[in-house]
Amino acid sequence: MLTWKKLLCAERERESMSHGGAENIRDIRSEFRKDYHRIIGSASFRRLQDKAQVYPLYRGDFVRTRLTHSLEVSSFAGSMGDTIFTQLIKNKTPDIDERVRENCCDILECAGLIHDIGNPPFGHFGEFSIRQWFKDNLPKLKYKNIPAEQLLSEQMKADFLNFEGNAQALRVLSRLHCLIDMQTGMNLTFALLNTIIKYPTSSVEIDAKCSDICKKKMGYYVSEQELFRKITEKTGAVGCRYPLTFILESADDIAYKTADIEDAVEKGLISYDIIIRELKSARFNEMCENEEEQRVLEEAVDELIRSYNSAVELRMECPEKAAVSRWIVKLQSRLIYAASDAFCENYDTIMSGQFKKELLGASKVRVLCCALGDIAYRYAFRSEGIVRSELSENATMTFLLNKIVGAALSFDMDDVKMYDRDLSEVLSKNYIEICRRACEGKSDAEQCYYRLLFATDCVCKMTDGFAREFFLELQGVKISQNY
């Protein structure tokens, strides 16, 4: 059985000390509040302002970016933590007090800020592009004239073929954020790092058809495997998902499922009438397994209609858009409380490491959440504008990976091509040094692996705007703006 005394492990990879070599006794912050300030002040967090949530390179001031999405997730996660642990305290749940509630809320707010920090440019399509590039090109790659497929272990190859922003986030936070050293990254607490590991699974253990949510994707690379083991042993969450991860996942789902609808309405891809029609359709009503799920759908429709009527009465300029925006806020509250109830109802199963579902999927809003995601996908994500953007983004990612992987595999070789040597000179100096240190004394297989990681690290670090400008620059197109 998991215990909060161990789960809330405030240890770090490197002992945190003040500049004078001793602890600062005037700093009264908890270790988890210190994490918050490390994140807010980091360059990796700031880059999220130019990374897409859904609409890459969109310059409007309404549609979400990864930064605004992360802020929303942080807010929702903290609110859910407050709601859940206040209720558990009221229920006199053993092992939980006000200190546990406060620490959990702090961790959840931090986790919301960093849960997407490893995502490459161009949103989830960027992840797809990286996976596809390696599926197409790994058989062609060579290191020291030896085929990479012969050198790399099955897990090493699977890391690239199943590339995930989730695993990259752990790498960014623990290895690539160079502030004090090149070994421990941002040096966050183990409890926080465990919270962002949504899938405590390696790349060779993925089973997309498995009923256990933990097996759907990978959560760490070979390069962070030892760190993953240390984190889970320190927190006690060995062989199961960390409890706060369920809350973080729900906050993320609530944020994007509601925001995707609102953003699509703002861009004219979805209308008030479409939402009403879809939520009333047999498509979703037939998914309801009980009267409660049916009632949730009906109440959602009724609330949207009331919001529209109020907007009309107030003579708002665009009552349809105003109605959806107001409805979204109310919907978010409903989903937050439903997920919070699901956590409390399944608390014992979660703490025994046996809970295998998403909280929203085990709640009364299950069908409503499915409907929101399906509507956004059919009307927004597969719209002509998004599809055309994806074609352009794929061309950009493919070109950059072609060039950067070639440079990564040969940048310090005797027979390196001048182009590859020159390209390596304009890539991250910190990342090159991290790669060199990782390769010291290692086998050819490990060196090949770390060089390929260096390439994906460089690409993932890029914002949408920088990736597009760098793509054009490498093709000899004169650029007019510096990112």
Coordinates of C-alpha atoms in Angstrom, one line a residue:
M1 CA 0.0 0.0 0.0
L2 CA 1.4 3.4 -1.0
T3 CA 1.8 6.0 1.8
W4 CA 1.9 9.7 1.6
K5 CA 4.9 9.9 4.0
K6 CA 7.0 8.2 1.3
L7 CA 5.1 9.5 -1.8
L8 CA 5.8 13.1 -0.9
C9 CA 9.6 12.6 -1.2
A10 CA 11.3 16.0 -1.2
E11 CA 14.7 14.6 -2.0
R12 CA 16.5 15.6 -5.2
E13 CA 19.3 14.1 -7.3
R14 CA 21.7 16.7 -6.1
E15 CA 21.5 18.1 -2.6
S16 CA 20.2 21.6 -2.8
M17 CA 22.5 24.1 -1.0
S18 CA 22.8 27.9 -1.0
H19 CA 25.7 29.7 -2.6
G20 CA 27.6 29.7 0.7
G21 CA 27.6 26.0 0.9
A22 CA 25.0 25.8 3.7
E23 CA 21.2 25.8 3.8
N24 CA 19.6 29.2 3.9
I25 CA 17.8 29.3 7.2
R26 CA 15.8 32.3 6.1
D27 CA 14.2 30.4 3.3
I28 CA 10.9 29.1 4.8
R29 CA 9.5 27.7 1.5
S30 CA 8.8 24.0 1.3
E31 CA 10.9 22.1 -1.2
F32 CA 7.8 21.9 -3.5
R33 CA 7.4 25.7 -3.5
K34 CA 11.1 26.0 -4.4
D35 CA 10.3 23.7 -7.4
Y36 CA 7.6 26.2 -8.5
H37 CA 10.1 29.1 -8.6
R38 CA 12.7 27.1 -10.4
I39 CA 10.2 26.3 -13.1
I40 CA 8.8 29.8 -13.6
G41 CA 12.3 31.2 -14.0
S42 CA 13.5 28.6 -16.6
A43 CA 14.1 29.2 -20.3
S44 CA 12.4 25.8 -21.0
F45 CA 9.2 27.1 -19.5
R46 CA 9.3 30.4 -21.4
R47 CA 9.7 28.6 -24.7
L48 CA 6.2 27.2 -24.3
Q49 CA 4.9 30.7 -25.3
D50 CA 5.8 30.0 -28.9
K51 CA 4.8 26.3 -29.0
A52 CA 1.4 25.4 -30.4
Q53 CA -1.4 23.7 -28.5
V54 CA -3.4 23.0 -31.7
Y55 CA -2.8 25.9 -34.1
P56 CA 0.9 26.3 -35.0
L57 CA 2.2 29.8 -35.9
Y58 CA -1.2 31.3 -35.2
R59 CA -0.6 34.9 -34.3
G60 CA -4.1 35.7 -32.8
D61 CA -4.3 36.8 -29.2
F62 CA -7.1 34.4 -28.2
V63 CA -6.2 30.9 -29.2
R64 CA -4.1 28.9 -26.6
T65 CA -0.4 28.2 -26.8
R66 CA 1.4 25.5 -24.8
L67 CA 2.2 28.2 -22.2
T68 CA -1.4 29.3 -21.6
H69 CA -2.6 25.7 -21.7
S70 CA 0.0 24.8 -19.1
L71 CA -1.1 27.6 -16.9
E72 CA -4.7 26.4 -17.1
V73 CA -3.6 22.8 -16.3
S74 CA -1.7 24.1 -13.3
S75 CA -4.7 26.0 -12.1
F76 CA -7.1 23.0 -12.6
A77 CA -4.7 20.5 -11.0
G78 CA -4.2 22.7 -7.9
S79 CA -8.0 23.2 -7.6
M80 CA -8.6 19.5 -7.9
G81 CA -6.0 18.7 -5.4
D82 CA -7.6 21.1 -2.9
T83 CA -11.0 19.7 -3.5
I84 CA -9.9 16.0 -3.2
F85 CA -7.7 16.3 -0.2
T86 CA -10.1 18.5 1.7
Q87 CA -12.7 15.9 1.2
L88 CA -10.4 13.1 2.2
I89 CA -9.5 15.0 5.4
K90 CA -13.2 15.5 6.1
N91 CA -13.7 11.7 5.7
K92 CA -10.9 11.2 8.2
T93 CA -8.8 9.3 5.7
P94 CA -5.7 7.8 7.5
D95 CA -2.3 9.3 6.6
I96 CA -3.8 12.6 5.3
D97 CA -3.7 16.0 7.1
E98 CA -3.4 19.7 6.1
R99 CA 0.3 19.4 5.5
V100 CA -0.3 16.6 3.0
R101 CA -3.0 18.6 1.3
E102 CA -0.8 21.7 1.0
N103 CA 2.2 19.7 -0.4
C104 CA 0.0 17.8 -2.9
C105 CA -1.5 21.1 -4.2
D106 CA 1.9 22.6 -4.6
I107 CA 3.2 19.5 -6.5
L108 CA 0.1 19.5 -8.7
E109 CA 0.5 23.2 -9.6
C110 CA 4.1 22.6 -10.5
A111 CA 3.3 19.5 -12.5
G112 CA 0.7 21.4 -14.5
L113 CA 3.4 23.9 -15.5
I114 CA 5.9 21.3 -16.8
H115 CA 3.7 18.5 -18.1
D116 CA 4.3 19.6 -21.8
I117 CA 7.8 21.0 -21.4
G118 CA 9.3 18.2 -23.5
N119 CA 7.0 18.6 -26.5
P120 CA 8.6 19.4 -29.8
P121 CA 7.5 22.2 -32.1
F122 CA 4.0 22.0 -33.8
G123 CA 2.1 20.3 -31.0
H124 CA 1.3 16.6 -31.1
F125 CA 1.9 16.5 -34.8
G126 CA 5.6 17.3 -34.1
E127 CA 5.7 14.1 -32.0
F128 CA 4.2 12.1 -34.9
S129 CA 6.7 13.6 -37.3
I130 CA 9.7 12.5 -35.2
R131 CA 8.3 9.0 -34.8
Q132 CA 7.6 8.7 -38.6
W133 CA 11.1 10.1 -39.5
F134 CA 12.8 7.3 -37.5
K135 CA 10.5 4.6 -38.9
D136 CA 11.5 5.8 -42.4
N137 CA 15.1 6.5 -41.8
L138 CA 16.5 4.4 -39.0
P139 CA 17.3 1.5 -41.4
K140 CA 19.5 3.9 -43.4
L141 CA 21.5 5.5 -40.6
K142 CA 25.1 4.5 -39.9
Y143 CA 27.6 5.3 -37.1
K144 CA 31.3 4.6 -37.9
N145 CA 30.1 2.9 -41.0
I146 CA 28.0 0.4 -39.0
P147 CA 24.2 0.3 -39.5
A148 CA 22.5 1.9 -36.5
E149 CA 20.0 -0.9 -36.4
Q150 CA 22.8 -3.4 -35.8
L151 CA 24.3 -1.3 -33.0
L152 CA 21.3 -0.2 -31.0
S153 CA 19.5 -2.4 -28.6
E154 CA 15.8 -3.1 -29.1
Q155 CA 14.9 -0.6 -26.4
M156 CA 17.2 2.1 -27.8
K157 CA 15.5 1.7 -31.2
A158 CA 12.0 1.7 -29.6
D159 CA 12.8 5.0 -27.8
F160 CA 12.9 6.7 -31.2
L161 CA 10.2 4.7 -33.0
N162 CA 7.8 5.5 -30.1
F163 CA 9.0 9.0 -29.4
E164 CA 6.9 10.8 -26.7
G165 CA 6.9 14.3 -25.3
N166 CA 6.2 12.7 -21.9
A167 CA 9.5 10.9 -21.9
Q168 CA 11.3 14.0 -23.3
A169 CA 9.9 16.1 -20.5
L170 CA 11.7 13.9 -17.9
R171 CA 14.9 14.3 -19.9
V172 CA 14.5 18.1 -20.3
L173 CA 13.9 18.5 -16.5
S174 CA 16.6 16.1 -15.3
R175 CA 19.4 16.4 -17.9
L176 CA 19.0 19.2 -20.5
H177 CA 18.2 22.2 -18.3
C178 CA 21.8 23.5 -17.6
L179 CA 21.7 25.9 -14.7
I180 CA 24.3 24.6 -12.2
D181 CA 25.6 21.4 -13.8
M182 CA 25.1 19.1 -16.7
Q183 CA 24.0 16.1 -14.7
T184 CA 20.8 16.9 -12.8
G185 CA 19.1 19.5 -15.0
M186 CA 16.5 21.6 -13.0
N187 CA 17.1 19.3 -10.0
L188 CA 13.4 19.0 -9.0
T189 CA 12.1 16.9 -6.2
F190 CA 11.4 13.2 -6.8
A191 CA 7.8 13.6 -5.9
L192 CA 7.3 16.2 -8.6
L193 CA 9.2 14.2 -11.2
N194 CA 7.2 11.1 -10.4
T195 CA 3.9 13.1 -10.9
I196 CA 4.8 14.0 -14.5
I197 CA 5.6 10.4 -15.4
K198 CA 2.2 9.5 -16.9
Y199 CA 3.3 6.2 -18.2
P200 CA 5.7 4.2 -15.9
T201 CA 6.6 2.0 -18.8
S202 CA 9.6 1.6 -21.1
S203 CA 9.4 1.8 -24.9
V204 CA 9.5 -2.0 -25.2
E205 CA 6.7 -2.6 -22.7
I206 CA 4.1 -0.4 -24.5
D207 CA 0.8 -2.2 -25.1
A208 CA -1.8 0.2 -26.7
K209 CA -4.5 -2.5 -26.5
C210 CA -4.0 -3.1 -22.8
S211 CA -6.7 -2.0 -20.4
D212 CA -4.1 -0.6 -18.0
I213 CA -3.7 3.1 -18.9
C214 CA 0.0 2.9 -17.7
K215 CA 0.9 0.8 -20.7
K216 CA -0.5 3.0 -23.4
K217 CA 2.8 4.9 -24.0
M218 CA 6.3 5.1 -22.7
G219 CA 7.4 7.4 -19.9
Y220 CA 11.2 7.4 -20.0
Y221 CA 14.1 6.7 -22.3
V222 CA 17.0 4.3 -21.8
S223 CA 19.1 7.4 -20.9
E224 CA 16.8 8.1 -17.9
Q225 CA 16.1 4.5 -16.9
E226 CA 18.3 4.6 -13.8
L227 CA 16.8 7.9 -12.8
F228 CA 13.3 6.5 -13.2
R229 CA 14.2 3.5 -11.0
K230 CA 15.6 5.9 -8.3
I231 CA 12.5 8.1 -8.4
T232 CA 10.0 5.3 -8.1
E233 CA 12.0 3.6 -5.3
K234 CA 12.3 6.8 -3.3
T235 CA 8.5 7.5 -3.6
G236 CA 7.5 3.9 -3.2
A237 CA 5.5 4.0 -6.5
V238 CA 7.2 0.9 -8.0
G239 CA 5.3 -0.9 -10.7
C240 CA 2.3 1.4 -10.6
R241 CA 1.3 5.0 -11.4
Y242 CA 2.0 7.7 -8.9
P243 CA -1.4 8.8 -7.3
L244 CA -1.1 12.5 -8.2
T245 CA -0.5 11.6 -11.8
F246 CA -4.2 10.6 -12.1
I247 CA -5.1 14.2 -11.0
L248 CA -2.6 15.8 -13.4
E249 CA -3.9 13.7 -16.3
S250 CA -7.5 14.8 -15.5
A251 CA -6.6 18.4 -15.3
D252 CA -4.8 18.2 -18.7
D253 CA -7.8 16.4 -20.3
I254 CA -10.3 19.0 -18.9
A255 CA -8.1 21.9 -20.1
Y256 CA -7.6 20.7 -23.7
K257 CA -11.1 19.2 -24.2
T258 CA -12.8 22.4 -23.2
A259 CA -10.2 24.8 -24.7
D260 CA -10.2 22.9 -28.1
I261 CA -13.9 23.6 -28.4
E262 CA -13.7 27.3 -27.4
D263 CA -10.7 27.9 -29.7
A264 CA -12.4 26.2 -32.6
V265 CA -15.5 28.3 -32.1
E266 CA -13.3 31.5 -32.1
K267 CA -11.7 30.4 -35.4
G268 CA -15.1 29.6 -37.0
L269 CA -14.6 25.8 -37.2
I270 CA -17.3 24.9 -34.8
S271 CA -20.5 26.8 -34.0
Y272 CA -23.0 27.0 -31.2
D273 CA -25.6 25.1 -33.4
I274 CA -23.1 22.3 -34.1
I275 CA -22.4 21.8 -30.4
I276 CA -26.1 21.6 -29.6
R277 CA -26.9 19.3 -32.5
E278 CA -24.0 16.9 -31.7
L279 CA -24.7 16.6 -28.0
K280 CA -28.3 15.8 -28.8
S281 CA -27.4 13.2 -31.5
A282 CA -27.9 9.5 -31.2
R283 CA -24.1 9.1 -31.7
F284 CA -23.4 10.1 -28.1
N285 CA -26.7 9.2 -26.4
E286 CA -26.2 5.6 -27.4
M287 CA -22.8 5.6 -25.6
C288 CA -24.5 6.2 -22.3
E289 CA -24.6 3.2 -20.0
N290 CA -26.9 4.6 -17.4
E291 CA -29.4 7.4 -16.7
E292 CA -26.8 9.5 -14.9
E293 CA -24.6 9.8 -18.0
Q294 CA -27.7 10.6 -20.1
R295 CA -28.7 13.3 -17.6
V296 CA -25.2 14.8 -17.8
L297 CA -25.5 15.2 -21.6
E298 CA -28.9 16.7 -21.3
E299 CA -27.9 19.2 -18.6
A300 CA -24.9 20.3 -20.7
V301 CA -27.2 21.1 -23.6
D302 CA -29.6 22.9 -21.3
E303 CA -26.8 25.0 -19.8
L304 CA -25.5 26.0 -23.2
I305 CA -29.0 27.1 -24.3
R306 CA -29.4 29.2 -21.0
S307 CA -26.1 30.8 -21.7
Y308 CA -27.2 31.7 -25.2
N309 CA -30.5 33.2 -24.0
S310 CA -28.6 35.3 -21.4
A311 CA -26.2 36.6 -24.0
V312 CA -29.2 37.6 -26.2
E313 CA -30.9 39.3 -23.3
L314 CA -27.7 41.3 -22.7
R315 CA -27.6 42.2 -26.4
M316 CA -24.0 40.9 -26.7
E317 CA -22.4 41.4 -30.1
C318 CA -22.0 37.7 -30.9
P319 CA -24.3 35.8 -28.5
E320 CA -23.3 32.4 -29.9
K321 CA -19.6 32.9 -29.1
A322 CA -20.3 34.5 -25.7
A323 CA -22.6 31.6 -24.8
V324 CA -19.9 29.0 -25.6
S325 CA -17.3 30.9 -23.6
R326 CA -19.6 31.1 -20.6
W327 CA -20.6 27.5 -21.0
I328 CA -17.0 26.3 -21.1
V329 CA -16.3 27.9 -17.7
K330 CA -19.3 26.1 -16.2
L331 CA -18.3 22.9 -17.9
Q332 CA -14.8 23.0 -16.5
S333 CA -16.2 23.2 -13.0
R334 CA -18.5 20.3 -13.6
L335 CA -15.6 18.2 -15.0
I336 CA -13.3 19.1 -12.2
Y337 CA -15.8 18.1 -9.5
A338 CA -16.6 14.8 -11.4
A339 CA -12.9 13.9 -11.6
S340 CA -12.4 14.8 -7.9
D341 CA -15.3 12.6 -6.9
A342 CA -13.8 9.7 -9.0
F343 CA -10.5 10.0 -7.2
C344 CA -12.1 9.9 -3.8
E345 CA -14.4 7.0 -4.7
N346 CA -11.5 5.0 -6.0
Y347 CA -9.0 6.1 -3.4
D348 CA -8.2 2.7 -1.9
T349 CA -7.7 1.1 -5.4
I350 CA -5.4 4.0 -6.4
M351 CA -3.3 3.8 -3.3
S352 CA -2.9 0.0 -3.7
G353 CA -1.6 0.6 -7.3
Q354 CA -4.5 -1.3 -8.8
F355 CA -6.5 1.5 -10.5
K356 CA -6.1 1.2 -14.3
K357 CA -8.4 3.8 -15.7
E358 CA -8.4 7.6 -16.3
L359 CA -10.4 9.4 -13.6
L360 CA -12.8 11.0 -16.1
G361 CA -13.3 7.6 -17.7
A362 CA -14.5 6.3 -14.4
S363 CA -16.8 9.2 -13.7
K364 CA -20.4 10.3 -14.6
V365 CA -19.0 12.7 -17.2
R366 CA -17.4 9.9 -19.3
V367 CA -19.6 10.3 -22.3
L368 CA -19.6 14.1 -22.2
C369 CA -15.8 14.1 -22.3
C370 CA -15.8 11.6 -25.2
A371 CA -18.3 13.9 -27.1
L372 CA -16.1 17.0 -26.6
G373 CA -13.0 15.2 -27.9
D374 CA -14.9 13.7 -30.9
I375 CA -16.5 17.0 -31.9
A376 CA -13.2 18.8 -31.8
Y377 CA -11.4 16.1 -33.8
R378 CA -14.0 16.0 -36.6
Y379 CA -14.7 19.7 -37.0
A380 CA -11.4 21.3 -36.0
F381 CA -8.4 18.9 -36.2
R382 CA -9.4 17.5 -39.6
S383 CA -10.3 20.8 -41.1
E384 CA -8.6 21.8 -44.3
G385 CA -6.5 24.6 -42.6
I386 CA -5.1 22.2 -40.0
V387 CA -4.4 19.5 -42.5
R388 CA -2.6 22.0 -44.8
S389 CA -0.6 23.2 -41.8
E390 CA 0.4 19.6 -40.9
L391 CA 1.8 19.0 -44.4
S392 CA 3.9 22.1 -44.0
E393 CA 5.0 21.2 -40.5
N394 CA 6.0 17.7 -41.7
A395 CA 8.2 19.1 -44.4
T396 CA 9.9 21.3 -41.8
M397 CA 10.4 18.6 -39.3
T398 CA 11.6 16.1 -41.9
F399 CA 14.2 18.6 -43.3
L400 CA 15.5 19.5 -39.9
L401 CA 15.9 15.9 -38.8
N402 CA 17.6 15.0 -42.0
K403 CA 20.2 17.7 -41.4
I404 CA 20.6 17.6 -37.7
V405 CA 20.8 13.8 -37.4
G406 CA 23.5 13.7 -40.0
A407 CA 25.5 16.3 -38.1
A408 CA 24.9 14.6 -34.7
L409 CA 26.3 11.3 -35.9
S410 CA 29.5 12.8 -37.3
F411 CA 30.2 16.2 -35.9
D412 CA 33.6 15.3 -34.2
M413 CA 34.7 12.6 -36.7
D414 CA 37.9 12.9 -38.7
D415 CA 36.0 12.5 -41.9
V416 CA 33.1 14.9 -41.0
K417 CA 31.6 16.8 -43.9
M418 CA 32.1 20.5 -43.8
Y419 CA 28.4 21.1 -43.8
D420 CA 27.8 18.8 -40.8
R421 CA 30.7 20.4 -38.9
D422 CA 29.4 23.9 -39.6
L423 CA 25.8 22.9 -38.6
S424 CA 27.0 21.5 -35.3
E425 CA 28.6 24.9 -34.6
V426 CA 25.2 26.6 -34.6
L427 CA 23.4 24.0 -32.5
S428 CA 23.1 24.2 -28.7
K429 CA 26.6 24.2 -27.2
N430 CA 25.2 22.9 -23.9
Y431 CA 23.5 20.0 -25.6
I432 CA 26.7 19.1 -27.5
E433 CA 28.7 19.1 -24.3
I434 CA 26.0 16.9 -22.6
C435 CA 26.3 14.5 -25.6
R436 CA 30.1 14.4 -25.3
R437 CA 30.0 13.6 -21.6
A438 CA 27.3 10.9 -22.1
C439 CA 29.5 9.3 -24.8
E440 CA 32.7 9.2 -22.8
G441 CA 34.0 5.7 -22.2
K442 CA 30.8 4.2 -23.8
S443 CA 30.4 1.5 -26.4
D444 CA 29.7 2.3 -30.0
A445 CA 26.0 1.4 -29.5
E446 CA 25.7 3.8 -26.6
Q447 CA 27.5 6.6 -28.5
C448 CA 25.2 6.1 -31.5
Y449 CA 22.2 6.3 -29.1
Y450 CA 23.3 9.4 -27.3
R451 CA 24.1 11.2 -30.6
L452 CA 20.6 10.4 -31.9
L453 CA 19.2 11.7 -28.6
F454 CA 21.2 14.9 -29.2
A455 CA 19.5 15.4 -32.5
T456 CA 16.0 14.9 -31.1
D457 CA 17.0 17.1 -28.1
C458 CA 17.9 19.9 -30.5
V459 CA 14.7 19.7 -32.5
C460 CA 12.5 19.4 -29.4
K461 CA 14.1 22.5 -27.9
M462 CA 12.9 24.6 -30.9
T463 CA 9.8 26.8 -30.7
D464 CA 7.4 26.7 -33.7
G465 CA 8.7 30.1 -34.9
F466 CA 12.4 29.2 -34.6
A467 CA 11.9 25.8 -36.3
R468 CA 10.2 27.5 -39.3
E469 CA 12.9 30.2 -39.5
F470 CA 15.8 27.7 -39.1
F471 CA 14.2 25.6 -41.8
L472 CA 14.1 28.5 -44.2
E473 CA 17.6 29.7 -43.2
L474 CA 19.2 26.3 -44.0
Q475 CA 17.6 26.4 -47.4
G476 CA 19.2 29.8 -48.1
V477 CA 16.0 31.8 -47.7
K478 CA 16.7 35.3 -46.3
I479 CA 14.9 35.7 -43.0
S480 CA 13.4 39.0 -41.8
Q481 CA 12.9 38.2 -38.1
N482 CA 15.1 36.8 -35.4
Y483 CA 13.5 34.4 -32.9

